[in-house]
C-alpha cells in the first residue's frame, strides 16, 4: 500500500476519501503493534507516505501518534526485537527513520522531541520506583531497566545524530531534553554496576554528542558539575571519617541486611561514578572550547569544592578497599563487628569492593585527563623533528589553580598517618599506611609523567610548591625503616608451620622462614642499592632530605648484613646446598662498596657515621683479606689527596671545600674504624707511613 502511495502520490487522496488511510492510521496508532522487527523499522516510512499531503499530515497530527508509538520502548514484549544483532540495531534504525520523517515534515519535529522527553520521564519514573512489579499471581517480576535505557538512547541517537546538522539536538536541549536525559544517571533503582554497563556508556555517548554539537551551550557541563557537587555534599559523612576506625560501607551493609533497608552510600557512589565517566568523556573532546569550559567551571567556587571533595573520596576509597580486600581474602577482620567472613558474606560484600574499585579507577583516569587539560596546550602531543624546539605552553590561571588542587590528593596520600587507634594494632596501622603510599604512587605517576615518561612541568612545579615532594621523601624514609626485619625473631618464632610438604596432607603448603629471609634480604638489598645508584645519578631528587634518606638506607644495609651472619649459621645447621644462594649477597655488597658507597661519602659527608657502621659490619662478615683490601683503598685515597693538598699549598693556591672534605672524610673514617678494628688499621698505617704524612702536614701548616 505504501509503495503504491509513494509511486502515485495523487492516489493518496483516493485512499483518504475511501477511509482506508484513516483505518491504517487507527490500526497502527491505537492498536497494539505486532511484535515484528520489520514492521517496527518500517513504521516511519509508512507514516511518511500517509503524510504526503496536507490532509494526511493534519490527520496524522490529530492522532498524537508519537506518545503511543514510543511506548514500545518501555514494554518488555518488544525487547527481543530490539536486541542488537551484529550491526543491525532496531532502535537506531527506527530513530534514523524518524529523523527522515521529520526532515520531510519539519512541523513534526516539535511533537517528536516532546514525546521523546515524555518517554525519558516515564523511564526515570520507573527507575525511581521499586524496580519490580507484582504480576496477577503476586509473583514479583523484575523490570529490565538497563535494556530500556540502552534502547531509548539508541532511539534518541538515531533522531539527533543521523546527519551533520544540529537542529534536532538544539531543539532537544531547548525543550528540556538534556535535563530529562541527565536524570537517567541518577535513578534510584539503577544497579550498582550501572556505570560500567553498555547502557550507561550509551547515555554518556549521547550527552557527549549533544555537547559537541552545541559547544557554545554550557548547560550540560554546568548541570554535571552542579549535580556532582550536590551528591558529594550528601556523601560528606562517608569521606570525612578522619579516625578511620570503621568501614562505613560494611556498617551500611550490615544495617541493610538486618533492617531490609537500601544501601544508600553504595548507590550514591555509583551515581558519582556515572558523573565522573561523563566528565571523562568531556575531557576526551579535542575542541578547545570544551576544554576551556570544563577548566573554567572546575576553577570556580563549586568546581574547587568538587575537586577537594573528590580528593577526600579518593583516600577514603583506598581505606575501604583495603578492608574489603582483607575480608575477601579471608584475612583477619580488622573491624570489630558481628559479621562473619564466610563464603556467603564474601559474596555479599563483593559489590562493595566492585563499586569502590571501579570508582577509584574512574577517578584516576579523570585526574590524568584533567592533568593533560591543565598542563598541555592540547590533548594529543605534536611530534617534533630533530633539534626542533618544543612549544612553550603558558597555563591559564584557571588551569594552574585546578592543577594545584589535583596535587593535593598526592600530598594527602603520601602524608597519611593514622594515630593510635583502639580498633587497630600497630602492625595493622603500618600495613594500612603502606597501602596508602603504594596506591598514591600508582596514582601519582600518570599525573606527573606522560606515557613516554615526559614530565608535565606544571604538575612538577605544583608538586614542589605544595611540599608534596617533601611528603614523598618522608614516606620513603618511613618505608625504609619499615623494611627492617628482625632475623632472630623470625627464625625463632613460636608460631612455626611445617617447612616441608606432607604427602598425607595434600592441602599442606610448606613455609620455610629461612628461604623467606634469604629472598627478602636479596630483594631489599637490590632495591636499596639501586635506590642509592639512582639518587647518586640524580642528586637533585634528594634536596634537603639527602643525608636522612641515605642514613636510613645504610642502616638497613647494615641490618641486612648482620642478618646474613645469622642466616649462614642457620644454614650450617640445616642444608648446605643453600650456602651458594645466600653468599651471592656478599658479592653484591662488595660491588656496592666499590662502586658507589665512597662516592656517597664524598657527596654527603654527614653520612660517615652510618657508613662506618656498615663498613664494620661488612668487615666482620668477611675475612681479614677483604678488610685489608678495603683499608688499602682508603689509605691510597688519603695518600693521593695528601700529595695533592701539599702540592696546592706549596703553590699557595687556596683550597676549595671539596678538596678539603675528601681528605677529611677519609681521615675521619679511619679514626672511626680505628676504634673498632685497631690492629688492622695500625698495620696499614705503619705500611703507608701515615703518621709521617700527618706530621708533615701539621708542620707545613704551622710554618
XYZ file of C-alpha atoms in Angstrom:
703
model
C 0.000 0.000 0.000
C 2.765 2.459 0.920
C 4.680 1.568 -2.240
C 1.520 2.283 -4.161
C 1.169 5.694 -2.476
C 4.826 6.642 -2.972
C 4.746 5.671 -6.645
C 1.465 7.502 -7.196
C 1.216 10.328 -4.600
C -2.003 11.592 -6.213
C -3.677 8.296 -5.278
C -3.332 9.182 -1.556
C -6.406 11.424 -1.824
C -8.375 8.488 -3.199
C -7.376 6.323 -0.231
C -8.256 9.130 2.157
C -11.674 9.611 0.566
C -12.347 5.879 0.872
C -11.332 5.969 4.569
C -8.521 3.443 4.072
C -5.850 5.908 5.226
C -7.733 6.584 8.478
C -8.179 2.864 9.098
C -4.473 2.284 8.595
C -3.561 5.098 10.999
C -6.028 3.811 13.578
C -4.622 0.284 13.410
C -1.030 1.491 13.723
C -1.556 4.215 16.322
C -4.399 2.959 18.515
C -3.982 -0.798 18.483
C -1.024 -2.751 19.837
C 1.688 -3.067 17.256
C 2.716 -6.553 16.151
C 5.986 -7.806 17.614
C 7.816 -7.695 14.321
C 11.227 -6.188 13.710
C 10.435 -5.438 10.056
C 7.141 -3.707 10.842
C 8.642 -1.587 13.635
C 11.523 -0.454 11.420
C 9.179 0.422 8.527
C 6.642 2.444 10.576
C 8.245 5.892 9.990
C 8.268 5.240 6.233
C 4.586 4.277 6.391
C 3.775 7.498 8.236
C 5.862 9.475 5.774
C 3.731 8.081 2.937
C 0.485 8.899 4.750
C 1.632 12.495 5.310
C 2.427 13.341 1.695
C -0.439 15.858 1.507
C -1.798 18.413 3.980
C -4.935 16.418 4.775
C -2.909 13.346 5.637
C -0.426 15.356 7.722
C -3.192 17.121 9.669
C -4.991 13.851 10.280
C -1.737 12.199 11.429
C -1.075 15.007 13.923
C -4.612 14.693 15.366
C -3.819 11.125 16.397
C -0.944 12.442 18.626
C 0.989 9.485 17.287
C 4.379 9.600 18.950
C 3.380 9.129 22.602
C 1.729 5.838 21.694
C 4.399 4.883 19.186
C 7.338 5.366 21.577
C 5.677 3.329 24.334
C 7.001 0.162 22.712
C 10.414 1.087 24.179
C 9.045 0.555 27.705
C 7.208 -2.719 27.063
C 9.055 -5.991 27.823
C 7.395 -7.916 24.987
C 9.176 -5.763 22.391
C 12.646 -6.259 23.898
C 13.526 -9.379 21.844
C 13.225 -7.471 18.560
C 15.212 -4.521 19.956
C 18.281 -6.586 20.834
C 21.244 -5.615 18.694
C 22.380 -8.338 16.321
C 25.650 -7.689 14.531
C 25.347 -4.116 13.205
C 21.567 -4.258 12.992
C 20.058 -2.180 15.808
C 16.276 -1.828 15.595
C 16.146 1.167 17.956
C 18.801 3.041 15.986
C 17.230 2.222 12.616
C 13.847 3.330 13.935
C 15.382 6.600 15.180
C 17.062 7.248 11.827
C 13.728 6.745 10.071
C 12.034 9.169 12.488
C 14.737 11.704 11.599
C 13.926 11.259 7.900
C 10.230 11.725 8.664
C 10.983 14.993 10.467
C 13.190 16.158 7.609
C 10.277 15.697 5.205
C 7.709 17.194 7.588
C 9.516 19.744 9.770
C 6.287 20.518 11.628
C 6.590 17.074 13.254
C 9.903 17.882 14.965
C 8.302 19.545 17.973
C 5.852 16.707 18.798
C 8.590 14.103 18.200
C 11.029 15.795 20.599
C 8.291 16.362 23.199
C 7.259 12.689 23.002
C 10.899 11.592 23.383
C 11.225 13.746 26.510
C 7.976 12.269 27.892
C 9.382 8.802 27.160
C 12.548 9.625 29.129
C 10.466 10.965 32.020
C 8.453 7.730 32.121
C 11.715 5.781 32.133
C 13.044 7.884 35.021
C 9.790 7.354 36.908
C 10.243 3.600 36.516
C 13.831 3.881 37.718
C 12.891 5.880 40.802
C 10.157 3.490 41.908
C 10.671 -0.033 43.214
C 12.380 -1.737 40.291
C 9.883 -4.578 40.077
C 6.160 -5.165 39.657
C 3.727 -7.700 41.067
C 2.009 -9.839 38.456
C -1.579 -11.052 38.754
C -0.247 -14.148 40.514
C 1.616 -11.990 43.072
C 4.953 -13.070 41.595
C 7.486 -10.246 41.565
C 8.670 -9.514 38.024
C 11.860 -7.548 37.505
C 11.782 -4.552 35.162
C 14.576 -4.632 32.534
C 15.581 -1.060 33.293
C 19.065 -1.250 31.784
C 17.711 -2.641 28.489
C 15.155 0.154 28.322
C 17.911 2.738 28.791
C 20.023 1.234 26.005
C 17.152 1.128 23.518
C 15.850 4.619 24.295
C 19.294 6.214 23.992
C 19.756 4.440 20.647
C 16.414 5.869 19.526
C 17.456 9.408 20.519
C 20.851 8.964 18.906
C 19.160 7.913 15.667
C 16.977 11.022 15.689
C 19.631 13.579 16.704
C 22.871 12.241 15.208
C 21.656 10.919 11.860
C 23.071 13.925 9.997
C 25.674 16.636 10.392
C 23.248 19.422 11.298
C 22.481 20.205 14.928
C 18.909 21.478 14.577
C 17.281 18.414 16.203
C 19.844 18.478 19.007
C 19.304 22.171 19.691
C 15.543 21.637 19.826
C 16.055 18.720 22.218
C 18.125 20.947 24.526
C 15.718 23.900 24.210
C 12.709 21.802 25.213
C 14.422 20.405 28.334
C 15.540 17.072 26.957
C 19.028 17.439 28.391
C 17.786 17.661 31.954
C 15.484 14.671 31.431
C 18.311 12.654 29.864
C 20.653 13.527 32.698
C 18.124 12.275 35.253
C 18.704 8.751 33.919
C 22.145 8.715 35.563
C 20.599 9.466 38.959
C 17.725 6.998 39.061
C 17.219 5.461 42.475
C 16.970 1.813 41.481
C 19.800 1.516 39.000
C 22.066 -1.499 39.617
C 25.319 -0.593 41.361
C 27.343 -1.769 38.359
C 25.413 0.548 36.034
C 28.387 2.917 35.379
C 30.262 0.029 33.734
C 27.295 -1.095 31.636
C 26.681 -0.506 27.949
C 23.517 1.390 28.902
C 25.476 3.992 30.867
C 28.010 4.329 28.072
C 25.122 4.927 25.659
C 23.797 7.785 27.806
C 27.297 9.249 28.121
C 27.946 8.986 24.376
C 24.650 10.751 23.680
C 25.471 13.571 26.123
C 28.921 13.911 24.572
C 27.498 14.175 21.055
C 24.994 16.817 22.192
C 27.799 18.808 23.821
C 29.899 18.512 20.670
C 27.015 19.751 18.514
C 26.188 22.686 20.784
C 29.560 23.766 22.173
C 28.506 27.311 22.974
C 25.740 25.989 25.227
C 27.389 25.200 28.566
C 24.184 23.934 30.216
C 25.315 20.309 30.153
C 28.680 20.900 31.855
C 27.046 23.178 34.403
C 24.405 20.523 35.068
C 27.014 17.795 35.603
C 29.124 19.985 37.898
C 26.134 21.155 39.950
C 24.663 17.669 40.376
C 28.032 16.148 41.248
C 28.535 18.833 43.884
C 25.161 18.010 45.446
C 25.865 14.271 45.519
C 29.338 14.736 47.020
C 27.966 17.007 49.739
C 25.425 14.305 50.611
C 28.367 11.874 50.995
C 30.279 14.129 53.406
C 29.862 11.726 56.331
C 31.363 8.959 54.202
C 34.612 10.610 53.142
C 35.023 12.767 56.248
C 35.904 9.841 58.509
C 39.186 11.121 59.982
C 39.682 8.366 62.547
C 39.390 5.536 60.016
C 38.109 3.365 62.844
C 35.372 1.595 60.897
C 34.167 0.794 57.403
C 31.030 2.760 56.634
C 30.269 0.552 53.625
C 30.311 -2.585 55.770
C 28.296 -0.911 58.507
C 25.661 0.130 55.966
C 25.623 -3.379 54.519
C 25.090 -4.795 57.996
C 22.138 -2.467 58.594
C 20.606 -3.243 55.209
C 20.751 -6.981 55.946
C 19.257 -6.687 59.417
C 16.677 -3.990 58.625
C 15.998 -4.807 54.946
C 16.934 -1.245 54.043
C 18.741 0.096 50.976
C 22.477 0.727 50.680
C 22.290 4.478 50.139
C 26.034 5.198 50.242
C 26.806 2.450 47.743
C 24.242 3.738 45.248
C 25.423 7.320 45.661
C 28.977 6.185 44.921
C 27.647 4.512 41.795
C 25.991 7.787 40.760
C 29.263 9.645 41.388
C 30.957 7.104 39.109
C 28.438 7.821 36.335
C 29.109 11.558 36.641
C 32.875 11.021 36.600
C 32.521 8.835 33.492
C 30.574 11.642 31.849
C 33.290 14.166 32.728
C 35.904 11.755 31.359
C 34.074 11.721 28.031
C 34.046 15.544 28.024
C 37.803 15.613 28.676
C 38.321 13.486 25.570
C 36.665 16.062 23.300
C 39.566 17.672 21.477
C 37.903 21.037 20.856
C 39.468 23.884 22.828
C 36.066 25.416 23.550
C 35.013 22.353 25.563
C 38.376 22.210 27.290
C 38.163 25.859 28.355
C 34.567 25.467 29.534
C 35.463 22.480 31.693
C 38.560 24.043 33.281
C 36.735 27.312 33.931
C 33.857 25.508 35.640
C 36.237 23.457 37.794
C 38.178 26.563 38.826
C 35.128 28.377 40.200
C 33.851 28.011 43.761
C 31.707 24.928 43.106
C 34.378 23.266 40.962
C 37.059 23.765 43.615
C 34.771 22.276 46.252
C 34.132 19.278 43.989
C 37.842 18.615 43.415
C 38.663 18.919 47.114
C 35.846 16.524 47.998
C 36.963 14.102 45.281
C 40.449 14.165 46.827
C 38.954 13.127 50.162
C 36.860 10.490 48.432
C 39.976 9.008 46.779
C 41.660 8.488 50.153
C 38.525 7.065 51.744
C 38.161 4.559 48.906
C 41.742 3.367 49.483
C 40.845 2.677 53.105
C 37.544 0.969 52.289
C 39.152 -1.212 49.606
C 41.920 -2.328 51.966
C 39.327 -3.589 54.448
C 37.166 -5.248 51.804
C 40.156 -6.962 50.196
C 41.273 -8.324 53.548
C 37.807 -9.767 54.123
C 37.569 -11.250 50.632
C 40.925 -12.977 51.086
C 39.881 -14.484 54.426
C 42.365 -12.366 56.339
C 41.744 -11.284 59.887
C 38.859 -8.877 60.118
C 40.314 -5.568 61.322
C 36.907 -4.194 62.215
C 35.046 -5.340 65.281
C 31.557 -6.256 64.108
C 29.061 -9.078 64.131
C 29.587 -10.120 60.513
C 31.367 -13.372 59.763
C 33.816 -13.895 56.924
C 32.200 -16.975 55.437
C 31.516 -17.575 51.769
C 28.035 -16.052 51.891
C 29.362 -12.883 53.451
C 32.184 -12.627 50.924
C 29.664 -12.947 48.099
C 27.634 -10.215 49.780
C 30.489 -7.729 50.125
C 31.881 -8.190 46.619
C 29.547 -5.487 45.219
C 31.090 -3.079 47.736
C 34.574 -3.928 46.505
C 33.450 -3.722 42.875
C 31.918 -0.260 43.245
C 34.825 1.191 45.240
C 37.462 -0.282 42.891
C 35.732 0.839 39.696
C 35.152 4.329 41.078
C 38.826 4.575 42.072
C 39.862 3.622 38.537
C 37.487 6.193 37.058
C 38.811 8.919 39.368
C 42.371 8.066 38.380
C 41.513 8.337 34.682
C 39.631 11.595 35.265
C 42.566 13.129 37.146
C 45.011 12.045 34.437
C 42.881 13.621 31.712
C 42.448 16.796 33.759
C 46.224 16.995 34.088
C 46.521 16.936 30.297
C 43.832 19.608 30.070
C 45.717 21.833 32.527
C 49.364 21.131 31.759
C 49.483 20.853 27.959
C 48.499 23.055 25.062
C 46.448 20.254 23.510
C 45.368 16.698 24.265
C 47.455 14.986 21.554
C 51.214 15.687 21.616
C 52.780 17.100 18.467
C 55.605 15.018 17.019
C 58.765 17.121 16.822
C 61.516 16.889 14.281
C 65.147 16.565 15.267
C 66.522 19.672 17.022
C 63.143 21.394 16.747
C 62.392 23.354 19.904
C 59.314 22.351 21.864
C 56.389 24.708 22.142
C 56.378 26.605 25.433
C 52.925 26.389 26.961
C 51.733 29.080 29.340
C 48.942 27.683 31.532
C 45.989 29.890 32.346
C 45.255 30.998 35.881
C 42.306 28.593 35.980
C 44.460 25.669 34.792
C 47.126 26.419 37.410
C 44.505 26.549 40.150
C 42.995 23.207 39.107
C 46.476 21.638 38.917
C 47.303 22.838 42.434
C 44.167 21.174 43.806
C 44.805 17.925 41.928
C 48.265 17.705 43.511
C 46.714 17.862 46.979
C 45.465 14.280 46.677
C 49.074 13.107 46.274
C 50.266 15.135 49.242
C 47.446 13.854 51.454
C 48.050 10.258 50.368
C 51.799 10.414 50.989
C 51.275 12.217 54.313
C 48.732 9.679 55.545
C 49.475 8.682 59.108
C 46.999 7.027 61.417
C 47.293 7.833 65.093
C 46.991 5.126 67.730
C 43.610 3.515 67.288
C 41.838 1.249 69.745
C 40.436 -0.915 66.940
C 43.708 -1.428 65.063
C 47.001 -2.943 66.134
C 50.315 -1.264 65.366
C 51.009 -3.775 62.589
C 47.617 -3.121 61.012
C 48.200 0.640 61.128
C 51.603 0.218 59.454
C 50.105 -2.034 56.792
C 47.338 0.480 56.112
C 49.817 3.340 55.864
C 51.959 1.373 53.428
C 48.837 0.633 51.357
C 48.132 4.360 51.123
C 51.687 5.033 49.943
C 51.551 2.325 47.272
C 48.162 3.459 45.947
C 49.224 7.108 45.952
C 52.403 6.358 43.992
C 50.317 4.480 41.427
C 48.016 7.488 41.267
C 50.913 9.960 41.032
C 52.971 8.585 38.151
C 50.464 9.284 35.319
C 49.669 12.657 36.920
C 53.311 13.727 36.716
C 54.520 11.973 33.538
C 53.001 11.052 30.194
C 53.194 7.565 28.681
C 56.632 8.399 27.254
C 57.847 9.412 30.751
C 57.992 13.083 29.799
C 57.100 15.190 32.846
C 54.276 17.702 32.890
C 56.194 20.760 34.040
C 53.147 22.459 35.540
C 52.488 19.381 37.684
C 56.139 19.084 38.748
C 56.044 22.745 39.700
C 52.945 22.218 41.835
C 54.464 19.002 43.212
C 57.344 21.043 44.600
C 55.455 24.202 45.589
C 52.867 22.236 47.561
C 55.609 20.399 49.527
C 54.328 17.116 48.089
C 57.903 16.192 47.226
C 58.810 16.589 50.898
C 55.935 14.260 51.755
C 57.261 11.759 49.192
C 60.696 11.598 50.791
C 59.224 11.411 54.275
C 57.140 8.456 53.111
C 60.247 6.869 51.598
C 62.142 7.328 54.856
C 59.337 5.729 56.870
C 59.038 2.860 54.385
C 62.763 2.137 54.551
C 62.561 1.926 58.329
C 59.604 -0.430 57.999
C 61.583 -2.847 55.806
C 63.917 -3.797 58.687
C 63.452 -7.452 59.618
C 64.287 -8.982 62.951
C 66.086 -12.086 61.722
C 66.373 -13.705 65.144
C 62.661 -13.315 65.922
C 61.685 -14.767 62.536
C 63.973 -17.777 62.838
C 62.898 -18.445 66.428
C 59.191 -17.657 66.136
C 56.959 -19.873 68.312
C 54.320 -19.868 65.546
C 56.120 -22.074 63.044
C 54.377 -24.226 60.464
C 55.654 -27.217 58.515
C 58.746 -26.496 56.393
C 58.236 -29.483 54.089
C 55.284 -30.855 52.157
C 53.479 -33.691 53.854
C 52.320 -36.380 51.465
C 49.400 -37.330 53.681
C 48.088 -33.754 53.609
C 47.569 -32.555 50.048
C 46.392 -29.138 51.192
C 49.509 -28.502 53.260
C 51.607 -25.595 51.951
C 55.113 -25.593 53.479
C 56.791 -22.397 54.645
C 60.489 -22.170 55.413
C 61.345 -18.904 57.226
C 64.977 -19.284 56.175
C 64.049 -19.259 52.481
C 61.762 -16.317 53.162
C 64.566 -14.330 54.825
C 67.036 -15.094 52.028
C 64.599 -13.920 49.357
C 63.525 -10.850 51.347
C 67.106 -9.806 52.047
C 68.048 -10.141 48.391
C 65.078 -8.151 47.136
C 65.562 -5.456 49.766
C 69.270 -5.226 49.071
C 68.734 -4.821 45.319
C 66.045 -2.220 45.952
C 68.235 -0.162 48.273
C 71.423 -0.364 46.231
C 69.511 0.590 43.092
C 67.976 3.486 45.016
C 71.437 4.670 46.049
C 72.653 4.485 42.458
C 69.640 6.413 41.157
C 69.937 9.055 43.853
C 73.643 9.383 43.120
C 72.986 9.909 39.398
C 70.154 12.356 40.149
C 71.209 14.302 43.262
C 68.539 16.952 42.665
C 65.970 14.389 43.805
C 67.416 14.393 47.301
C 67.483 18.089 48.110
C 67.171 18.684 51.864
C 66.425 15.034 52.672
C 69.643 13.560 51.263
C 71.551 12.748 54.441
C 68.472 11.494 56.244
C 67.441 9.111 53.458
C 70.936 7.767 52.781
C 71.488 7.219 56.518
C 68.317 5.134 56.642
C 69.434 3.106 53.637
C 72.857 2.492 55.184
C 71.280 1.415 58.489
C 69.075 -1.107 56.730
C 72.012 -2.437 54.710
C 73.926 -2.947 57.965
C 70.921 -4.708 59.428
C 70.654 -6.989 56.378
C 74.307 -7.925 56.508
C 74.107 -8.659 60.244
C 71.138 -10.870 59.476
C 73.161 -12.669 56.812
C 75.563 -13.847 59.512
C 72.684 -15.384 61.467
C 71.273 -16.897 58.281
C 74.610 -18.536 57.466
C 74.785 -20.075 60.914
C 71.267 -21.424 60.479
C 72.129 -22.829 57.067
C 75.054 -24.730 58.520
C 72.597 -26.342 60.905
C 70.257 -27.285 58.063
C 71.059 -27.705 54.378
C 74.490 -26.949 52.920
C 73.154 -26.587 49.379
C 71.630 -23.237 50.286
C 75.070 -21.788 51.048
C 75.633 -20.661 47.470
C 72.261 -18.936 47.299
C 72.960 -16.883 50.436
C 76.561 -15.970 49.651
C 75.548 -14.247 46.450
C 74.615 -11.209 48.507
C 78.230 -10.883 49.743
C 79.443 -10.389 46.207
C 76.763 -7.766 45.689
C 77.869 -5.998 48.862
C 81.460 -5.882 47.603
C 80.365 -4.446 44.265
C 78.207 -1.893 46.015
C 81.056 -0.782 48.292
C 83.497 -0.460 45.412
C 81.139 1.320 43.023
C 79.037 3.763 44.969
C 79.494 3.864 48.726
C 82.640 6.032 48.810
C 81.112 8.356 46.219
C 78.151 8.845 48.530
C 80.534 9.641 51.372
C 82.265 12.289 49.261
C 78.956 13.828 48.261
C 77.275 13.565 51.667
C 79.997 13.696 54.363
C 77.399 13.709 57.156
C 76.631 10.062 56.362
C 80.092 8.987 57.553
C 78.909 7.585 60.898
C 76.284 5.310 59.360
C 78.770 4.497 56.622
C 81.371 3.369 59.156
C 78.779 1.136 60.846
C 78.015 -0.542 57.529
C 81.701 -0.957 56.664
C 82.415 -2.508 60.067
C 79.514 -4.911 59.602
C 80.897 -5.949 56.214
C 84.387 -6.350 57.679
C 83.077 -8.612 60.447
C 81.170 -10.585 57.835
C 84.208 -11.127 55.587
C 87.700 -12.451 56.126
C 90.793 -10.435 57.009
C 91.831 -10.207 53.367
C 88.717 -8.220 52.469
C 89.406 -5.885 55.381
C 92.994 -5.325 54.272
C 91.936 -4.661 50.661
C 89.359 -2.108 51.742
C 91.797 -0.346 54.073
C 94.283 -0.257 51.188
C 91.695 1.662 49.144
C 91.141 4.160 51.953
C 94.853 4.714 52.607
C 95.579 5.105 48.905
C 92.883 7.793 48.788
C 94.462 9.508 51.798
C 97.916 9.415 50.221
C 96.655 10.710 46.863
C 94.690 13.549 48.426
C 97.559 14.379 50.780
C 100.036 14.750 47.911
C 97.550 16.893 46.005
C 96.984 19.025 49.066
C 100.701 19.554 49.705
C 101.258 20.468 46.073
C 98.492 23.068 46.164
C 99.759 24.508 49.426
C 103.274 24.795 48.026
C 101.839 26.768 45.129
C 99.927 28.893 47.642
C 96.661 28.004 45.911
C 93.575 28.461 48.026
C 91.823 25.133 48.653
C 88.124 24.727 47.971
C 85.746 22.906 50.291
C 85.586 19.814 48.100
C 89.353 19.304 48.148
C 89.414 19.720 51.919
C 86.482 17.378 52.519
C 87.921 14.465 50.503
C 90.955 14.181 52.751
C 88.977 14.973 55.888
C 86.365 12.267 55.153
C 88.957 9.561 54.656
C 90.878 10.522 57.810
C 87.704 10.635 59.894
C 86.638 7.256 58.504
C 89.981 5.735 59.532
C 89.619 7.200 63.022
C 86.149 5.669 63.389
C 87.414 2.303 62.162
C 90.429 2.509 64.493
C 88.106 2.340 67.495
C 86.627 -0.999 66.403
C 89.440 -2.720 64.470
C 92.662 -1.146 65.824
C 95.149 -3.840 64.772
C 94.350 -3.964 61.016
C 94.266 -0.153 60.961
C 97.576 0.040 62.828
C 99.251 -2.343 60.383
C 98.101 -0.417 57.322
C 99.025 2.894 58.973
C 102.532 1.619 59.519
C 102.738 0.231 55.985
C 101.840 3.593 54.420
C 103.777 5.723 56.945
C 100.598 7.637 57.561
C 101.940 9.241 60.754
C 104.755 10.809 58.749
C 102.254 12.293 56.290
C 100.185 13.793 59.074
C 103.259 15.165 60.823
C 104.476 16.813 57.635
C 101.050 18.311 57.031
C 100.915 19.745 60.558
C 104.427 21.079 60.185
C 103.546 22.666 56.838
C 100.502 24.387 58.282
C 102.448 25.563 61.319
C 105.090 27.191 59.121
